[in-house]
Amino acid sequence: MPAEMENSSSVTLAAAAASGEASATSSASQMPPPPPLTTTTTTAKKKRNLPGMPDPDAEVIALSPKTLMATNRFVCEICNKGFQRDQNLQLHRRGHNLPWKLRQRTNKEVRKRVYVCPEASCVHHDPSRALGDLTGIKKHFCRKHGEKKWKCDKCAKKYAVLSDWKAHLKTCGTREYRCDCGTLFSRRDSFITHRAFCDALAEESNKSVQTVVVAETKSSEDQKMQTVQTVGALSSSPPPPPPPPPPACSVISALLPVQNTEMLKNQPLNADDMQPSNACANAISSSSSNGSSSNSMCTSVFSSPSVGAPLQPQTTAYSDLICAMARTECQTSSIAAASVTEPTFLRLSPSNGFTLFGMTAQDERHYVRPSQPAMSATALLQKAAQMGAAASGASLLRGFGISLTTSPDQQESLQGNHNAEGDSVNPAAAGIGLGCASDGGARLTELMTGPSSLFGSKPATLDFLGLGMAVGSTSTGGLSALISSMDGAGRLDIGTALDRRNLDD
Amino acid sequence: MDATLHTPKLQHLIYCNQTLILGNGEAHITTMPNNNNIIHSNDQSSLTSSTSHSSESNDPFSTGKWASKLLRECAKAIADKDSSKFHHLLWMLNELASPYGDCDQKLASYFLQALFSKATDSGNRCYKTLTSVVERNHCFETARKVILKFQEVSPWTTFGHVASNGAILEALEGETKLHIIDISNTFCTQWPTLLEALATRNDETPHLNLTVVATPAMERSVMKEIGQRMEKFAGLMRVPFEFHLVTGLARLGELTKEELGVREGEAIAVNCIGALRRIDVDKRVDAIRMLCGLKPKVVTIVEEEADFTSSRDDYVKCFEECLRFYTLFFEMLEESFAPTSNERLALERECGRSIVNVLACDNEEGEGEEGEESDRREKGTQWCEKMKESFTPIGYSDDVIDDVKALLKRYRSGWSLLPAQGENNEVGLYLAWKEEPVVWTSAWKP
């Protein structure tokens, strides 16, 4: 680790309760208030995970672009294999029967380090938005400010990070998109075109315009409300029970508290986790501002209750999300994250929305009509989009990984795995029990095979949704997909491919 | 099976000649036995003397394309006004042709329809009947199925969509108020992906005003429905969106800014896909001038690569070109679709109507009755000449070309991208099917 910091300057960031307060006020008053949320999250997480060691000061490290772009600086003198980290080289040397030493570190001595992006125009240039680990900042810098020199032959997508490109190659063309009319698509644009013309979309065509108008009159109020709620939930610890959703916002608002509590419980160590919370808050406010319209729209889009409606989140809901965040700083990174890792297959059963989310007056209007799936499909779509954006970060896993692993080494590597895409994460996944796959291998599998213990700590949250959870995982190389299915009041199957988060060797 | 697919054509011919004598041809054609036992026959001889069942021929090229030979012969006879010959050939073709058969039989069937109309001077009537049938059966449901299925199996249309959308997105980059004037036959199927691209654009999502210029028939049948769906989808994508429908494709050159709803401060893109060919040949330059008057940021033109215009007065030559083009098209359909596909049949019928229009309709003197469209295609180079009077070409960026290449890779082999060679001042890109350029796309600015 010290080796990494040759040309780094370090600053101390007081990421403490003070900023948490500031966040509460600022986010209540204006629309894009992302940073405070993060800070709060970080602080709380730290306190929770490292009890008795209240070290709120994180060291902010600014690495030069050159350092960030440097690859495999640690070269094995035997086989010339290069590594990005000395630790990894040491492990490798062990294989040659060479002397090796791993840094031993004890929790007591560890001082949390966060990394800022050298690009002055980047949101992560600000220490308050620093990213939580070295791999994360490197990939961030490469993705956002580096040349995209890796190009997929099949679909012409370009990537700056080789591992992103490799991960994409494994899924490119294999993804399936299924419209709820039953048609399967292997190509995204065919799917998009089909969706626009599918009957499911048209059924409520007359209704939409009116509802949009109605919804928009409420938007600003609701937005504020939502934001306040979000902040409130975050800043109080332990988290209060989920507040009842305001009438105009449907599913998302219902889920909101859940997300928040999840975030609190899994408080990631890293400052970059703030991003997810921002995204989350923004998505929420957008959904509330547009609650009824998206409602009816989604209802119509996924109109057949009996059929699963696999989504392509980055198409629809994802776009919604992006729109919602249009003016926030986290937009770019979210987009990029989503484009890097896209859920393979997402199946939603809209009909479940009734029991799951049918709690607002607005929604009841839809439920009355048996042929219409409850509105939840919309919200789930948006949810799915968030997950799509979030999959790369998998804050859920990160949180668990950090809090549940005992060995420091494991902890570090897990963190490396899951924080790799440090700059865009969405905790929402946790909220509805998204299962994530990772190549973390055995360690991760261990983590994931005990879902009950993972989730046992928040019965209130899960019961609120009435979701049971089953998690399975594959841990082969490259990208692994994990499908978590939740059976509860509503059967909700969500499969998500999670981009591989790997150590750099 | 493959072998039988190629070989039975001659058998059909021979068999039909036999059944023809029995006066029982139609019924047998579709139930033709598919044995591999072929008698090599010279088409020519079996045509000219219907009683000769076969005569040995070693010409390998004669075995494949009996339809084109017969049809050419027939067209020539009609042009020569050799009535006994063309009557005989029409009779022959009638026995051999079937819209449900193989490629040759299909071609024979649809071209026969046109030749018969031409010979009997009933082209306009035939065209009108076909059109009314199409309109009666045309509904959103079927149109959607056919168009989307076609896009699924062949890049014939999606090629132009991707190239045009790419050019439009690049030309309108950073603009906040977009107005796309869509003069095309695509029934808005190219816009969902564009809407999605706008929705995920880095900067603020722009406002999109989409004005579709349609024919009255299009409007009556499906465009209103489609408009609603576009609005719906734009809402889902959270793209601020307006949809307007303007009828009057036939008088495109006379449309005004007001009719098109052009407003101050809008960045305009004009999208012409398969549109210019439907304008009367003599009004095309006017239409292009009108488009220039809109001061668009970009005009995208996509047309199928065929020339039914310059040879208008030479019937045989025009026929040859028409046959060449539709043979390619039918073969492409055959390789793209399953044999029993209803969508394929619908597309072929549409071609049949178009063939009648080109080969049998007398729309030179016609006053351009309402709803009557031209189908006189022109080649890329010809459009270039016309466009260059008012516009300068915009080259496609590498990104767009990459997108198009990626698109082609998703389809079966046989498709390729041909950049314009720059000869004859041509610009743009060609979609090639088995090395033959079939669709031309280009982008322009005033």
PDB file of C-alpha atoms in Angstrom, chain A residues 294-479:
ATOM      1  CA  SER A 294     -45.203   6.521 -14.784  1.00  0.00           C
ATOM      2  CA  ASN A 295     -47.598   4.434 -12.955  1.00  0.00           C
ATOM      3  CA  SER A 296     -50.143   4.218 -15.592  1.00  0.00           C
ATOM      4  CA  MET A 297     -47.524   4.010 -18.199  1.00  0.00           C
ATOM      5  CA  CYS A 298     -45.803   1.145 -16.707  1.00  0.00           C
ATOM      6  CA  THR A 299     -48.998  -0.478 -16.028  1.00  0.00           C
ATOM      7  CA  SER A 300     -49.701  -0.354 -19.628  1.00  0.00           C
ATOM      8  CA  VAL A 301     -46.288  -1.369 -20.620  1.00  0.00           C
ATOM      9  CA  PHE A 302     -46.363  -4.459 -18.590  1.00  0.00           C
ATOM     10  CA  SER A 303     -49.919  -5.150 -18.902  1.00  0.00           C
ATOM     11  CA  SER A 304     -50.244  -8.809 -18.749  1.00  0.00           C
ATOM     12  CA  PRO A 305     -50.177  -9.862 -15.186  1.00  0.00           C
ATOM     13  CA  SER A 306     -49.603 -13.488 -15.775  1.00  0.00           C
ATOM     14  CA  VAL A 307     -46.494 -13.137 -17.787  1.00  0.00           C
ATOM     15  CA  GLY A 308     -43.161 -12.250 -16.396  1.00  0.00           C
ATOM     16  CA  ALA A 309     -41.909  -9.025 -17.715  1.00  0.00           C
ATOM     17  CA  PRO A 310     -38.225  -9.211 -18.018  1.00  0.00           C
ATOM     18  CA  LEU A 311     -36.853  -5.842 -18.409  1.00  0.00           C
ATOM     19  CA  GLN A 312     -34.046  -4.331 -19.925  1.00  0.00           C
ATOM     20  CA  PRO A 313     -33.478  -1.805 -17.328  1.00  0.00           C
ATOM     21  CA  GLN A 314     -31.015   0.289 -19.121  1.00  0.00           C
ATOM     22  CA  THR A 315     -33.510   0.777 -21.810  1.00  0.00           C
ATOM     23  CA  THR A 316     -36.463   2.056 -20.046  1.00  0.00           C
ATOM     24  CA  ALA A 317     -36.282   2.451 -16.409  1.00  0.00           C
ATOM     25  CA  TYR A 318     -32.670   3.100 -16.628  1.00  0.00           C
ATOM     26  CA  SER A 319     -33.349   5.948 -18.892  1.00  0.00           C
ATOM     27  CA  ASP A 320     -35.858   7.164 -16.454  1.00  0.00           C
ATOM     28  CA  LEU A 321     -33.309   7.086 -13.827  1.00  0.00           C
ATOM     29  CA  ILE A 322     -30.879   8.923 -15.938  1.00  0.00           C
ATOM     30  CA  CYS A 323     -33.454  11.528 -16.700  1.00  0.00           C
ATOM     31  CA  ALA A 324     -34.215  11.874 -13.110  1.00  0.00           C
ATOM     32  CA  MET A 325     -30.647  12.561 -12.438  1.00  0.00           C
ATOM     33  CA  ALA A 326     -30.145  14.745 -15.392  1.00  0.00           C
ATOM     34  CA  ARG A 327     -28.848  17.617 -13.443  1.00  0.00           C
ATOM     35  CA  THR A 328     -27.023  15.848 -10.753  1.00  0.00           C
ATOM     36  CA  GLU A 329     -23.415  15.206 -10.747  1.00  0.00           C
ATOM     37  CA  CYS A 330     -23.645  11.552 -10.374  1.00  0.00           C
ATOM     38  CA  GLN A 331     -25.276  11.226 -13.718  1.00  0.00           C
ATOM     39  CA  THR A 332     -22.264  10.444 -15.763  1.00  0.00           C
ATOM     40  CA  SER A 333     -20.849   7.858 -13.557  1.00  0.00           C
ATOM     41  CA  SER A 334     -24.152   6.162 -13.210  1.00  0.00           C
ATOM     42  CA  ILE A 335     -24.554   5.982 -16.904  1.00  0.00           C
ATOM     43  CA  ALA A 336     -21.158   4.596 -17.318  1.00  0.00           C
ATOM     44  CA  ALA A 337     -21.634   2.108 -14.606  1.00  0.00           C
ATOM     45  CA  ALA A 338     -24.825   0.950 -16.079  1.00  0.00           C
ATOM     46  CA  SER A 339     -23.328   0.591 -19.444  1.00  0.00           C
ATOM     47  CA  VAL A 340     -20.560  -1.430 -18.073  1.00  0.00           C
ATOM     48  CA  THR A 341     -22.671  -3.896 -16.297  1.00  0.00           C
ATOM     49  CA  GLU A 342     -26.128  -4.626 -17.336  1.00  0.00           C
ATOM     50  CA  PRO A 343     -28.463  -7.086 -15.818  1.00  0.00           C
ATOM     51  CA  THR A 344     -28.674 -10.113 -17.907  1.00  0.00           C
ATOM     52  CA  PHE A 345     -32.214 -10.878 -17.379  1.00  0.00           C
ATOM     53  CA  LEU A 346     -34.776  -9.419 -15.206  1.00  0.00           C
ATOM     54  CA  ARG A 347     -38.137 -10.854 -14.749  1.00  0.00           C
ATOM     55  CA  LEU A 348     -40.815  -9.026 -12.960  1.00  0.00           C
ATOM     56  CA  SER A 349     -44.252 -10.221 -12.231  1.00  0.00           C
ATOM     57  CA  PRO A 350     -46.351  -7.151 -12.321  1.00  0.00           C
ATOM     58  CA  SER A 351     -49.323  -8.811 -10.817  1.00  0.00           C
ATOM     59  CA  ASN A 352     -47.584  -8.937  -7.536  1.00  0.00           C
ATOM     60  CA  GLY A 353     -47.616  -5.276  -7.282  1.00  0.00           C
ATOM     61  CA  PHE A 354     -50.965  -5.427  -5.704  1.00  0.00           C
ATOM     62  CA  THR A 355     -49.897  -7.090  -2.596  1.00  0.00           C
ATOM     63  CA  LEU A 356     -46.456  -5.731  -2.624  1.00  0.00           C
ATOM     64  CA  PHE A 357     -47.030  -2.156  -3.181  1.00  0.00           C
ATOM     65  CA  GLY A 358     -50.677  -1.503  -3.411  1.00  0.00           C
ATOM     66  CA  MET A 359     -50.846   0.944  -0.701  1.00  0.00           C
ATOM     67  CA  THR A 360     -51.626   4.281  -2.152  1.00  0.00           C
ATOM     68  CA  ALA A 361     -54.832   5.724  -3.288  1.00  0.00           C
ATOM     69  CA  GLN A 362     -53.354   6.364  -6.674  1.00  0.00           C
ATOM     70  CA  ASP A 363     -52.569   2.796  -7.176  1.00  0.00           C
ATOM     71  CA  GLU A 364     -55.908   1.520  -6.236  1.00  0.00           C
ATOM     72  CA  ARG A 365     -57.292   3.028  -9.310  1.00  0.00           C
ATOM     73  CA  HIS A 366     -55.272   0.598 -11.316  1.00  0.00           C
ATOM     74  CA  TYR A 367     -55.933  -2.343  -9.195  1.00  0.00           C
ATOM     75  CA  VAL A 368     -59.560  -2.071  -9.725  1.00  0.00           C
ATOM     76  CA  ARG A 369     -59.048  -3.269 -13.197  1.00  0.00           C
ATOM     77  CA  PRO A 370     -58.159  -6.878 -12.980  1.00  0.00           C
ATOM     78  CA  SER A 371     -56.670  -7.040 -16.400  1.00  0.00           C
ATOM     79  CA  GLN A 372     -54.119  -4.450 -15.516  1.00  0.00           C
ATOM     80  CA  PRO A 373     -51.130  -5.509 -13.591  1.00  0.00           C
ATOM     81  CA  ALA A 374     -50.623  -3.304 -10.672  1.00  0.00           C
ATOM     82  CA  MET A 375     -48.559  -0.292 -11.258  1.00  0.00           C
ATOM     83  CA  SER A 376     -45.659  -1.735  -9.491  1.00  0.00           C
ATOM     84  CA  ALA A 377     -44.235  -2.811 -12.766  1.00  0.00           C
ATOM     85  CA  THR A 378     -43.272   0.736 -13.444  1.00  0.00           C
ATOM     86  CA  ALA A 379     -41.642   1.217 -10.204  1.00  0.00           C
ATOM     87  CA  LEU A 380     -39.997  -2.108 -10.515  1.00  0.00           C
ATOM     88  CA  LEU A 381     -38.788  -1.066 -13.875  1.00  0.00           C
ATOM     89  CA  GLN A 382     -37.234   1.959 -12.403  1.00  0.00           C
ATOM     90  CA  LYS A 383     -35.979  -0.107  -9.592  1.00  0.00           C
ATOM     91  CA  ALA A 384     -34.515  -2.447 -12.065  1.00  0.00           C
ATOM     92  CA  ALA A 385     -32.840   0.381 -13.780  1.00  0.00           C
ATOM     93  CA  GLN A 386     -31.290   1.460 -10.595  1.00  0.00           C
ATOM     94  CA  MET A 387     -30.119  -2.022 -10.063  1.00  0.00           C
ATOM     95  CA  GLY A 388     -28.714  -2.051 -13.487  1.00  0.00           C
ATOM     96  CA  ALA A 389     -26.757   0.989 -12.621  1.00  0.00           C
ATOM     97  CA  ALA A 390     -25.944  -0.397  -9.300  1.00  0.00           C
ATOM     98  CA  ALA A 391     -24.940  -3.864 -10.211  1.00  0.00           C
ATOM     99  CA  SER A 392     -21.416  -2.847 -10.766  1.00  0.00           C
ATOM    100  CA  GLY A 393     -21.103  -1.510  -7.308  1.00  0.00           C
ATOM    101  CA  ALA A 394     -23.129  -3.941  -5.337  1.00  0.00           C
ATOM    102  CA  SER A 395     -23.080  -2.052  -2.195  1.00  0.00           C
ATOM    103  CA  LEU A 396     -25.054  -4.755  -0.556  1.00  0.00           C
ATOM    104  CA  LEU A 397     -22.329  -7.236  -1.013  1.00  0.00           C
ATOM    105  CA  ARG A 398     -19.737  -4.771  -0.200  1.00  0.00           C
ATOM    106  CA  GLY A 399     -21.377  -3.954   3.003  1.00  0.00           C
ATOM    107  CA  PHE A 400     -21.753  -7.555   3.944  1.00  0.00           C
ATOM    108  CA  GLY A 401     -18.397  -8.494   2.769  1.00  0.00           C
ATOM    109  CA  ILE A 402     -16.815  -5.968   4.939  1.00  0.00           C
ATOM    110  CA  SER A 403     -18.843  -6.538   7.957  1.00  0.00           C
ATOM    111  CA  LEU A 404     -18.961 -10.277   7.917  1.00  0.00           C
ATOM    112  CA  THR A 405     -15.561 -11.423   6.910  1.00  0.00           C
ATOM    113  CA  THR A 406     -13.263 -11.875   9.752  1.00  0.00           C
ATOM    114  CA  SER A 407      -9.857 -12.248   8.274  1.00  0.00           C
ATOM    115  CA  PRO A 408      -8.286  -8.969   7.353  1.00  0.00           C
ATOM    116  CA  ASP A 409      -6.909 -10.369   4.160  1.00  0.00           C
ATOM    117  CA  GLN A 410     -10.218 -11.578   3.046  1.00  0.00           C
ATOM    118  CA  GLN A 411     -11.724  -8.385   3.981  1.00  0.00           C
ATOM    119  CA  GLU A 412      -9.327  -6.503   1.928  1.00  0.00           C
ATOM    120  CA  SER A 413      -9.714  -8.639  -1.128  1.00  0.00           C
ATOM    121  CA  LEU A 414     -13.445  -8.617  -0.925  1.00  0.00           C
ATOM    122  CA  GLN A 415     -13.393  -4.985  -0.652  1.00  0.00           C
ATOM    123  CA  GLY A 416     -11.187  -4.873  -3.636  1.00  0.00           C
ATOM    124  CA  ASN A 417     -13.589  -6.987  -5.527  1.00  0.00           C
ATOM    125  CA  HIS A 418     -16.635  -5.114  -4.810  1.00  0.00           C
ATOM    126  CA  ASN A 419     -15.352  -1.687  -4.668  1.00  0.00           C
ATOM    127  CA  ALA A 420     -13.655  -1.895  -7.967  1.00  0.00           C
ATOM    128  CA  GLU A 421     -16.346   0.125  -9.562  1.00  0.00           C
ATOM    129  CA  GLY A 422     -16.146   2.537  -6.800  1.00  0.00           C
ATOM    130  CA  ASP A 423     -17.858   5.448  -8.309  1.00  0.00           C
ATOM    131  CA  SER A 424     -21.311   4.277  -8.887  1.00  0.00           C
ATOM    132  CA  VAL A 425     -23.205   2.089  -6.602  1.00  0.00           C
ATOM    133  CA  ASN A 426     -26.758   1.745  -5.740  1.00  0.00           C
ATOM    134  CA  PRO A 427     -27.859   0.474  -2.458  1.00  0.00           C
ATOM    135  CA  ALA A 428     -31.345   0.101  -3.695  1.00  0.00           C
ATOM    136  CA  ALA A 429     -30.456  -3.394  -4.621  1.00  0.00           C
ATOM    137  CA  ALA A 430     -30.414  -4.299  -1.039  1.00  0.00           C
ATOM    138  CA  GLY A 431     -33.778  -2.837  -0.535  1.00  0.00           C
ATOM    139  CA  ILE A 432     -35.589  -5.432  -2.478  1.00  0.00           C
ATOM    140  CA  GLY A 433     -33.199  -8.177  -2.027  1.00  0.00           C
ATOM    141  CA  LEU A 434     -31.305  -8.152  -5.229  1.00  0.00           C
ATOM    142  CA  GLY A 435     -28.923 -10.991  -5.406  1.00  0.00           C
ATOM    143  CA  CYS A 436     -25.642 -10.213  -6.898  1.00  0.00           C
ATOM    144  CA  ALA A 437     -23.099 -12.437  -8.370  1.00  0.00           C
ATOM    145  CA  SER A 438     -19.529 -11.949  -8.046  1.00  0.00           C
ATOM    146  CA  ASP A 439     -16.402 -13.746  -8.796  1.00  0.00           C
ATOM    147  CA  GLY A 440     -15.351 -13.363  -5.301  1.00  0.00           C
ATOM    148  CA  GLY A 441     -15.353 -17.074  -5.289  1.00  0.00           C
ATOM    149  CA  ALA A 442     -15.539 -19.161  -2.244  1.00  0.00           C
ATOM    150  CA  ARG A 443     -15.431 -16.385   0.211  1.00  0.00           C
ATOM    151  CA  LEU A 444     -18.279 -14.668  -1.364  1.00  0.00           C
ATOM    152  CA  THR A 445     -20.179 -17.838  -1.773  1.00  0.00           C
ATOM    153  CA  GLU A 446     -19.825 -18.368   1.875  1.00  0.00           C
ATOM    154  CA  LEU A 447     -21.240 -15.023   2.457  1.00  0.00           C
ATOM    155  CA  MET A 448     -24.095 -15.571   0.223  1.00  0.00           C
ATOM    156  CA  THR A 449     -25.093 -18.972   1.283  1.00  0.00           C
ATOM    157  CA  GLY A 450     -26.282 -17.640   4.523  1.00  0.00           C
ATOM    158  CA  PRO A 451     -28.849 -15.189   3.471  1.00  0.00           C
ATOM    159  CA  SER A 452     -30.868 -15.552   6.549  1.00  0.00           C
ATOM    160  CA  SER A 453     -28.085 -14.366   8.683  1.00  0.00           C
ATOM    161  CA  LEU A 454     -27.407 -11.603   6.297  1.00  0.00           C
ATOM    162  CA  PHE A 455     -30.878 -10.387   6.300  1.00  0.00           C
ATOM    163  CA  GLY A 456     -31.887 -11.491   9.671  1.00  0.00           C
ATOM    164  CA  SER A 457     -30.795  -8.294  11.169  1.00  0.00           C
ATOM    165  CA  LYS A 458     -33.473  -6.323   9.479  1.00  0.00           C
ATOM    166  CA  PRO A 459     -36.654  -8.203   9.771  1.00  0.00           C
ATOM    167  CA  ALA A 460     -38.725  -5.105   9.803  1.00  0.00           C
ATOM    168  CA  THR A 461     -37.524  -4.099   6.416  1.00  0.00           C
ATOM    169  CA  LEU A 462     -37.994  -7.377   4.740  1.00  0.00           C
ATOM    170  CA  ASP A 463     -41.281  -8.099   6.316  1.00  0.00           C
ATOM    171  CA  PHE A 464     -42.455  -4.820   5.156  1.00  0.00           C
ATOM    172  CA  LEU A 465     -42.001  -6.039   1.669  1.00  0.00           C
ATOM    173  CA  GLY A 466     -42.976  -9.528   2.463  1.00  0.00           C
ATOM    174  CA  LEU A 467     -40.111 -10.975   0.561  1.00  0.00           C
ATOM    175  CA  GLY A 468     -38.444 -14.210   1.174  1.00  0.00           C
ATOM    176  CA  MET A 469     -35.094 -14.580  -0.301  1.00  0.00           C
ATOM    177  CA  ALA A 470     -33.108 -17.277  -1.867  1.00  0.00           C
ATOM    178  CA  VAL A 471     -29.704 -16.651  -3.115  1.00  0.00           C
ATOM    179  CA  GLY A 472     -27.599 -18.762  -5.296  1.00  0.00           C
ATOM    180  CA  SER A 473     -24.330 -17.940  -6.723  1.00  0.00           C
ATOM    181  CA  THR A 474     -21.906 -19.036  -9.265  1.00  0.00           C
ATOM    182  CA  SER A 475     -18.348 -18.262  -8.812  1.00  0.00           C
ATOM    183  CA  THR A 476     -16.614 -19.163 -11.969  1.00  0.00           C
ATOM    184  CA  GLY A 477     -14.276 -16.794 -13.623  1.00  0.00           C
ATOM    185  CA  GLY A 478     -15.177 -13.715 -15.491  1.00  0.00           C
ATOM    186  CA  LEU A 479     -18.627 -12.552 -15.103  1.00  0.00           C
TER     187      LEU A 479
END
